[in-house]
């Protein structure tokens, strides 16, 4: 019961945060730009207006594996922490899985070992370009990682500058 209350509080906080982000920036985020790309056999959805950044689509696509490697380093660092947001995310989902979901993932129960196995299943699914309100048109990138829509609506979010330097990590629905 406590997990469900905590999850509800997190969802409300995320929604409020998104509302304030959009209100604070006064710049709507367009979903008209969404493009499906296949990168190293993974489907990734991009929502990027390339006219806003100093990169062509082709160059950006070539750099996605590098961004992904850096982001996984950020996630590894978080996963190693005592108060790991990623461990909380994984534990929450492990506790919510049905027996059928455990079987489909090749797991049999909630355990530390399965937490590690689930961590290895986190995949990049979306990349967004968000504006930062200010005198200079600045933007940051948001990378969504998921264990799969079949298992979770929530994602781990890595926010970076345009060069891929870490800004923040979060758990969002």
PDB file of C-alpha atoms in Angstrom:
ATOM      1  CA  UNK A   1       0.000   0.000   0.000  1.00  0.00           C
ATOM      2  CA  UNK A   2       2.857   2.377   0.857  1.00  0.00           C
ATOM      3  CA  UNK A   3       4.408   1.773  -2.584  1.00  0.00           C
ATOM      4  CA  UNK A   4       1.141   2.714  -4.314  1.00  0.00           C
ATOM      5  CA  UNK A   5       0.854   5.907  -2.269  1.00  0.00           C
ATOM      6  CA  UNK A   6       4.494   6.749  -2.980  1.00  0.00           C
ATOM      7  CA  UNK A   7       3.975   6.031  -6.679  1.00  0.00           C
ATOM      8  CA  UNK A   8       0.886   8.282  -6.754  1.00  0.00           C
ATOM      9  CA  UNK A   9       2.833  11.075  -5.060  1.00  0.00           C
ATOM     10  CA  UNK A  10       5.650  10.688  -7.611  1.00  0.00           C
ATOM     11  CA  UNK A  11       3.199  10.808 -10.528  1.00  0.00           C
ATOM     12  CA  UNK A  12       1.498  13.942  -9.184  1.00  0.00           C
ATOM     13  CA  UNK A  13       4.892  15.592  -8.612  1.00  0.00           C
ATOM     14  CA  UNK A  14       6.007  14.721 -12.146  1.00  0.00           C
ATOM     15  CA  UNK A  15       2.810  16.103 -13.658  1.00  0.00           C
ATOM     16  CA  UNK A  16       3.161  19.308 -11.669  1.00  0.00           C
ATOM     17  CA  UNK A  17       6.808  19.526 -12.742  1.00  0.00           C
ATOM     18  CA  UNK A  18       5.900  19.083 -16.411  1.00  0.00           C
ATOM     19  CA  UNK A  19       3.173  21.716 -16.076  1.00  0.00           C
ATOM     20  CA  UNK A  20       5.609  24.215 -14.561  1.00  0.00           C
ATOM     21  CA  UNK A  21       8.311  23.320 -17.101  1.00  0.00           C
ATOM     22  CA  UNK A  22       5.981  24.057 -19.982  1.00  0.00           C
ATOM     23  CA  UNK A  23       4.563  27.170 -18.282  1.00  0.00           C
ATOM     24  CA  UNK A  24       8.028  28.365 -17.291  1.00  0.00           C
ATOM     25  CA  UNK A  25       9.378  28.002 -20.804  1.00  0.00           C
ATOM     26  CA  UNK A  26       6.330  29.524 -22.517  1.00  0.00           C
ATOM     27  CA  UNK A  27       7.328  27.444 -25.524  1.00  0.00           C
ATOM     28  CA  UNK A  28       5.077  24.558 -26.451  1.00  0.00           C
ATOM     29  CA  UNK A  29       6.739  21.265 -27.225  1.00  0.00           C
ATOM     30  CA  UNK A  30       5.581  20.005 -30.580  1.00  0.00           C
ATOM     31  CA  UNK A  31       4.671  16.383 -31.078  1.00  0.00           C
ATOM     32  CA  UNK A  32       4.481  17.004 -34.848  1.00  0.00           C
ATOM     33  CA  UNK A  33       8.240  16.443 -35.049  1.00  0.00           C
ATOM     34  CA  UNK A  34       8.178  12.854 -33.804  1.00  0.00           C
ATOM     35  CA  UNK A  35      10.163  10.551 -36.061  1.00  0.00           C
ATOM     36  CA  UNK A  36      10.740   6.826 -35.716  1.00  0.00           C
ATOM     37  CA  UNK A  37      14.344   5.717 -36.232  1.00  0.00           C
ATOM     38  CA  UNK A  38      16.075   2.349 -36.022  1.00  0.00           C
ATOM     39  CA  UNK A  39      19.458   2.667 -34.325  1.00  0.00           C
ATOM     40  CA  UNK A  40      21.503  -0.507 -33.772  1.00  0.00           C
ATOM     41  CA  UNK A  41      18.325  -2.636 -34.111  1.00  0.00           C
ATOM     42  CA  UNK A  42      16.435  -0.576 -31.508  1.00  0.00           C
ATOM     43  CA  UNK A  43      13.424   1.607 -32.304  1.00  0.00           C
ATOM     44  CA  UNK A  44      13.909   5.135 -30.992  1.00  0.00           C
ATOM     45  CA  UNK A  45      11.478   8.008 -31.373  1.00  0.00           C
ATOM     46  CA  UNK A  46      12.966  11.467 -31.894  1.00  0.00           C
ATOM     47  CA  UNK A  47      11.171  14.729 -31.218  1.00  0.00           C
ATOM     48  CA  UNK A  48      13.795  17.194 -32.388  1.00  0.00           C
ATOM     49  CA  UNK A  49      13.577  20.295 -34.530  1.00  0.00           C
ATOM     50  CA  UNK A  50      17.024  20.162 -36.123  1.00  0.00           C
ATOM     51  CA  UNK A  51      16.716  23.771 -37.259  1.00  0.00           C
ATOM     52  CA  UNK A  52      17.022  24.748 -33.570  1.00  0.00           C
ATOM     53  CA  UNK A  53      20.369  23.069 -32.968  1.00  0.00           C
ATOM     54  CA  UNK A  54      23.739  23.066 -34.683  1.00  0.00           C
ATOM     55  CA  UNK A  55      23.436  19.552 -36.083  1.00  0.00           C
ATOM     56  CA  UNK A  56      21.971  17.796 -39.053  1.00  0.00           C
ATOM     57  CA  UNK A  57      19.663  14.860 -38.544  1.00  0.00           C
ATOM     58  CA  UNK A  58      22.262  12.535 -40.078  1.00  0.00           C
ATOM     59  CA  UNK A  59      25.032  13.726 -37.736  1.00  0.00           C
ATOM     60  CA  UNK A  60      22.721  13.512 -34.733  1.00  0.00           C
ATOM     61  CA  UNK A  61      21.692   9.958 -35.629  1.00  0.00           C
ATOM     62  CA  UNK A  62      25.376   8.958 -35.889  1.00  0.00           C
ATOM     63  CA  UNK A  63      25.949  10.353 -32.374  1.00  0.00           C
ATOM     64  CA  UNK A  64      23.060   8.525 -30.682  1.00  0.00           C
ATOM     65  CA  UNK A  65      25.212   5.485 -29.758  1.00  0.00           C
ATOM     66  CA  UNK A  66      27.734   7.855 -28.104  1.00  0.00           C
ATOM     67  CA  UNK A  67      24.975   9.639 -26.200  1.00  0.00           C
ATOM     68  CA  UNK A  68      23.624   6.250 -25.142  1.00  0.00           C
ATOM     69  CA  UNK A  69      27.020   5.096 -23.842  1.00  0.00           C
ATOM     70  CA  UNK A  70      27.439   8.305 -21.811  1.00  0.00           C
ATOM     71  CA  UNK A  71      23.905   8.028 -20.444  1.00  0.00           C
ATOM     72  CA  UNK A  72      24.515   4.426 -19.391  1.00  0.00           C
ATOM     73  CA  UNK A  73      27.599   5.632 -17.508  1.00  0.00           C
ATOM     74  CA  UNK A  74      25.382   8.185 -15.708  1.00  0.00           C
ATOM     75  CA  UNK A  75      22.870   5.431 -14.942  1.00  0.00           C
ATOM     76  CA  UNK A  76      25.638   3.085 -13.714  1.00  0.00           C
ATOM     77  CA  UNK A  77      26.803   5.810 -11.355  1.00  0.00           C
ATOM     78  CA  UNK A  78      23.256   6.303 -10.029  1.00  0.00           C
ATOM     79  CA  UNK A  79      22.684   2.552  -9.745  1.00  0.00           C
ATOM     80  CA  UNK A  80      25.800   2.244  -7.549  1.00  0.00           C
ATOM     81  CA  UNK A  81      24.521   4.872  -5.078  1.00  0.00           C
ATOM     82  CA  UNK A  82      22.856   3.904  -1.799  1.00  0.00           C
ATOM     83  CA  UNK A  83      19.773   6.035  -2.565  1.00  0.00           C
ATOM     84  CA  UNK A  84      19.541   5.000  -6.207  1.00  0.00           C
ATOM     85  CA  UNK A  85      16.564   6.323  -8.140  1.00  0.00           C
ATOM     86  CA  UNK A  86      17.078   3.573 -10.707  1.00  0.00           C
ATOM     87  CA  UNK A  87      17.034   0.827  -8.060  1.00  0.00           C
ATOM     88  CA  UNK A  88      13.802   2.310  -6.687  1.00  0.00           C
ATOM     89  CA  UNK A  89      12.299   2.351 -10.203  1.00  0.00           C
ATOM     90  CA  UNK A  90      13.285  -1.277 -10.816  1.00  0.00           C
ATOM     91  CA  UNK A  91      12.177  -2.480  -7.371  1.00  0.00           C
ATOM     92  CA  UNK A  92       8.824  -0.790  -7.792  1.00  0.00           C
ATOM     93  CA  UNK A  93       8.230  -2.559 -11.095  1.00  0.00           C
ATOM     94  CA  UNK A  94       9.501  -5.923  -9.848  1.00  0.00           C
ATOM     95  CA  UNK A  95       6.992  -5.708  -7.000  1.00  0.00           C
ATOM     96  CA  UNK A  96       4.175  -4.972  -9.458  1.00  0.00           C
ATOM     97  CA  UNK A  97       4.931  -7.780 -11.946  1.00  0.00           C
ATOM     98  CA  UNK A  98       2.543 -10.664 -12.361  1.00  0.00           C
ATOM     99  CA  UNK A  99       3.815 -14.236 -12.521  1.00  0.00           C
ATOM    100  CA  UNK A 100       3.286 -14.144 -16.300  1.00  0.00           C
ATOM    101  CA  UNK A 101       5.459 -11.018 -16.618  1.00  0.00           C
ATOM    102  CA  UNK A 102       8.234 -12.618 -14.551  1.00  0.00           C
ATOM    103  CA  UNK A 103       8.173 -15.647 -16.842  1.00  0.00           C
ATOM    104  CA  UNK A 104       8.216 -13.519 -20.014  1.00  0.00           C
ATOM    105  CA  UNK A 105      11.298 -11.720 -18.669  1.00  0.00           C
ATOM    106  CA  UNK A 106      13.020 -14.987 -17.731  1.00  0.00           C
ATOM    107  CA  UNK A 107      12.715 -14.321 -14.002  1.00  0.00           C
ATOM    108  CA  UNK A 108      10.978 -16.142 -11.204  1.00  0.00           C
ATOM    109  CA  UNK A 109      10.704 -13.693  -8.297  1.00  0.00           C
ATOM    110  CA  UNK A 110      11.646 -10.365  -6.739  1.00  0.00           C
ATOM    111  CA  UNK A 111      15.353 -10.539  -5.918  1.00  0.00           C
ATOM    112  CA  UNK A 112      18.527  -8.497  -6.087  1.00  0.00           C
ATOM    113  CA  UNK A 113      19.655 -10.686  -8.984  1.00  0.00           C
ATOM    114  CA  UNK A 114      16.458  -9.915 -10.899  1.00  0.00           C
ATOM    115  CA  UNK A 115      16.887  -6.223 -10.110  1.00  0.00           C
ATOM    116  CA  UNK A 116      20.232  -6.403 -11.952  1.00  0.00           C
ATOM    117  CA  UNK A 117      18.687  -8.373 -14.828  1.00  0.00           C
ATOM    118  CA  UNK A 118      15.904  -5.818 -15.173  1.00  0.00           C
ATOM    119  CA  UNK A 119      18.454  -2.973 -15.064  1.00  0.00           C
ATOM    120  CA  UNK A 120      20.197  -4.552 -18.056  1.00  0.00           C
ATOM    121  CA  UNK A 121      16.893  -4.433 -19.959  1.00  0.00           C
ATOM    122  CA  UNK A 122      16.634  -0.617 -19.798  1.00  0.00           C
ATOM    123  CA  UNK A 123      16.647   0.634 -23.399  1.00  0.00           C
ATOM    124  CA  UNK A 124      16.625   4.059 -24.986  1.00  0.00           C
ATOM    125  CA  UNK A 125      13.160   4.669 -26.466  1.00  0.00           C
ATOM    126  CA  UNK A 126      12.752   8.462 -26.928  1.00  0.00           C
ATOM    127  CA  UNK A 127      14.908  11.538 -27.416  1.00  0.00           C
ATOM    128  CA  UNK A 128      13.384  14.989 -26.959  1.00  0.00           C
ATOM    129  CA  UNK A 129      14.719  18.491 -27.512  1.00  0.00           C
ATOM    130  CA  UNK A 130      13.470  20.923 -24.870  1.00  0.00           C
ATOM    131  CA  UNK A 131      13.924  24.699 -24.878  1.00  0.00           C
ATOM    132  CA  UNK A 132      15.408  26.630 -21.984  1.00  0.00           C
ATOM    133  CA  UNK A 133      13.756  30.010 -21.619  1.00  0.00           C
ATOM    134  CA  UNK A 134      16.267  32.814 -21.767  1.00  0.00           C
ATOM    135  CA  UNK A 135      17.840  35.494 -23.934  1.00  0.00           C
ATOM    136  CA  UNK A 136      19.795  32.940 -25.977  1.00  0.00           C
ATOM    137  CA  UNK A 137      17.826  30.192 -27.643  1.00  0.00           C
ATOM    138  CA  UNK A 138      19.232  27.279 -25.664  1.00  0.00           C
ATOM    139  CA  UNK A 139      18.056  23.706 -25.557  1.00  0.00           C
ATOM    140  CA  UNK A 140      18.704  20.504 -23.707  1.00  0.00           C
ATOM    141  CA  UNK A 141      18.164  16.854 -24.620  1.00  0.00           C
ATOM    142  CA  UNK A 142      15.976  14.399 -22.751  1.00  0.00           C
ATOM    143  CA  UNK A 143      16.564  10.674 -23.161  1.00  0.00           C
ATOM    144  CA  UNK A 144      13.840   8.248 -22.025  1.00  0.00           C
ATOM    145  CA  UNK A 145      14.854   4.734 -20.976  1.00  0.00           C
ATOM    146  CA  UNK A 146      12.327   1.963 -20.401  1.00  0.00           C
ATOM    147  CA  UNK A 147      12.138  -1.705 -19.502  1.00  0.00           C
ATOM    148  CA  UNK A 148       9.406  -1.889 -22.156  1.00  0.00           C
ATOM    149  CA  UNK A 149       5.891  -0.503 -22.579  1.00  0.00           C
ATOM    150  CA  UNK A 150       4.578  -4.011 -21.968  1.00  0.00           C
ATOM    151  CA  UNK A 151       5.960  -3.843 -18.418  1.00  0.00           C
ATOM    152  CA  UNK A 152       5.987  -0.165 -17.436  1.00  0.00           C
ATOM    153  CA  UNK A 153       4.558   3.192 -18.443  1.00  0.00           C
ATOM    154  CA  UNK A 154       7.185   5.006 -16.398  1.00  0.00           C
ATOM    155  CA  UNK A 155      10.646   5.805 -17.762  1.00  0.00           C
ATOM    156  CA  UNK A 156      14.058   6.760 -16.463  1.00  0.00           C
ATOM    157  CA  UNK A 157      14.884  10.192 -17.862  1.00  0.00           C
ATOM    158  CA  UNK A 158      18.399  11.479 -18.462  1.00  0.00           C
ATOM    159  CA  UNK A 159      18.646  15.203 -19.188  1.00  0.00           C
ATOM    160  CA  UNK A 160      21.838  16.469 -20.868  1.00  0.00           C
ATOM    161  CA  UNK A 161      23.113  19.532 -22.646  1.00  0.00           C
ATOM    162  CA  UNK A 162      23.460  19.325 -26.435  1.00  0.00           C
ATOM    163  CA  UNK A 163      26.956  17.841 -26.089  1.00  0.00           C
ATOM    164  CA  UNK A 164      25.651  15.018 -23.892  1.00  0.00           C
ATOM    165  CA  UNK A 165      26.959  16.372 -20.581  1.00  0.00           C
ATOM    166  CA  UNK A 166      24.830  15.216 -17.663  1.00  0.00           C
ATOM    167  CA  UNK A 167      22.307  17.624 -16.126  1.00  0.00           C
ATOM    168  CA  UNK A 168      19.786  15.450 -14.277  1.00  0.00           C
ATOM    169  CA  UNK A 169      18.250  11.996 -13.841  1.00  0.00           C
ATOM    170  CA  UNK A 170      14.619  11.389 -12.996  1.00  0.00           C
ATOM    171  CA  UNK A 171      11.763   8.864 -13.014  1.00  0.00           C
ATOM    172  CA  UNK A 172       8.707   9.994 -14.952  1.00  0.00           C
ATOM    173  CA  UNK A 173       5.417   8.587 -16.162  1.00  0.00           C
TER     174      UNK A 173
END
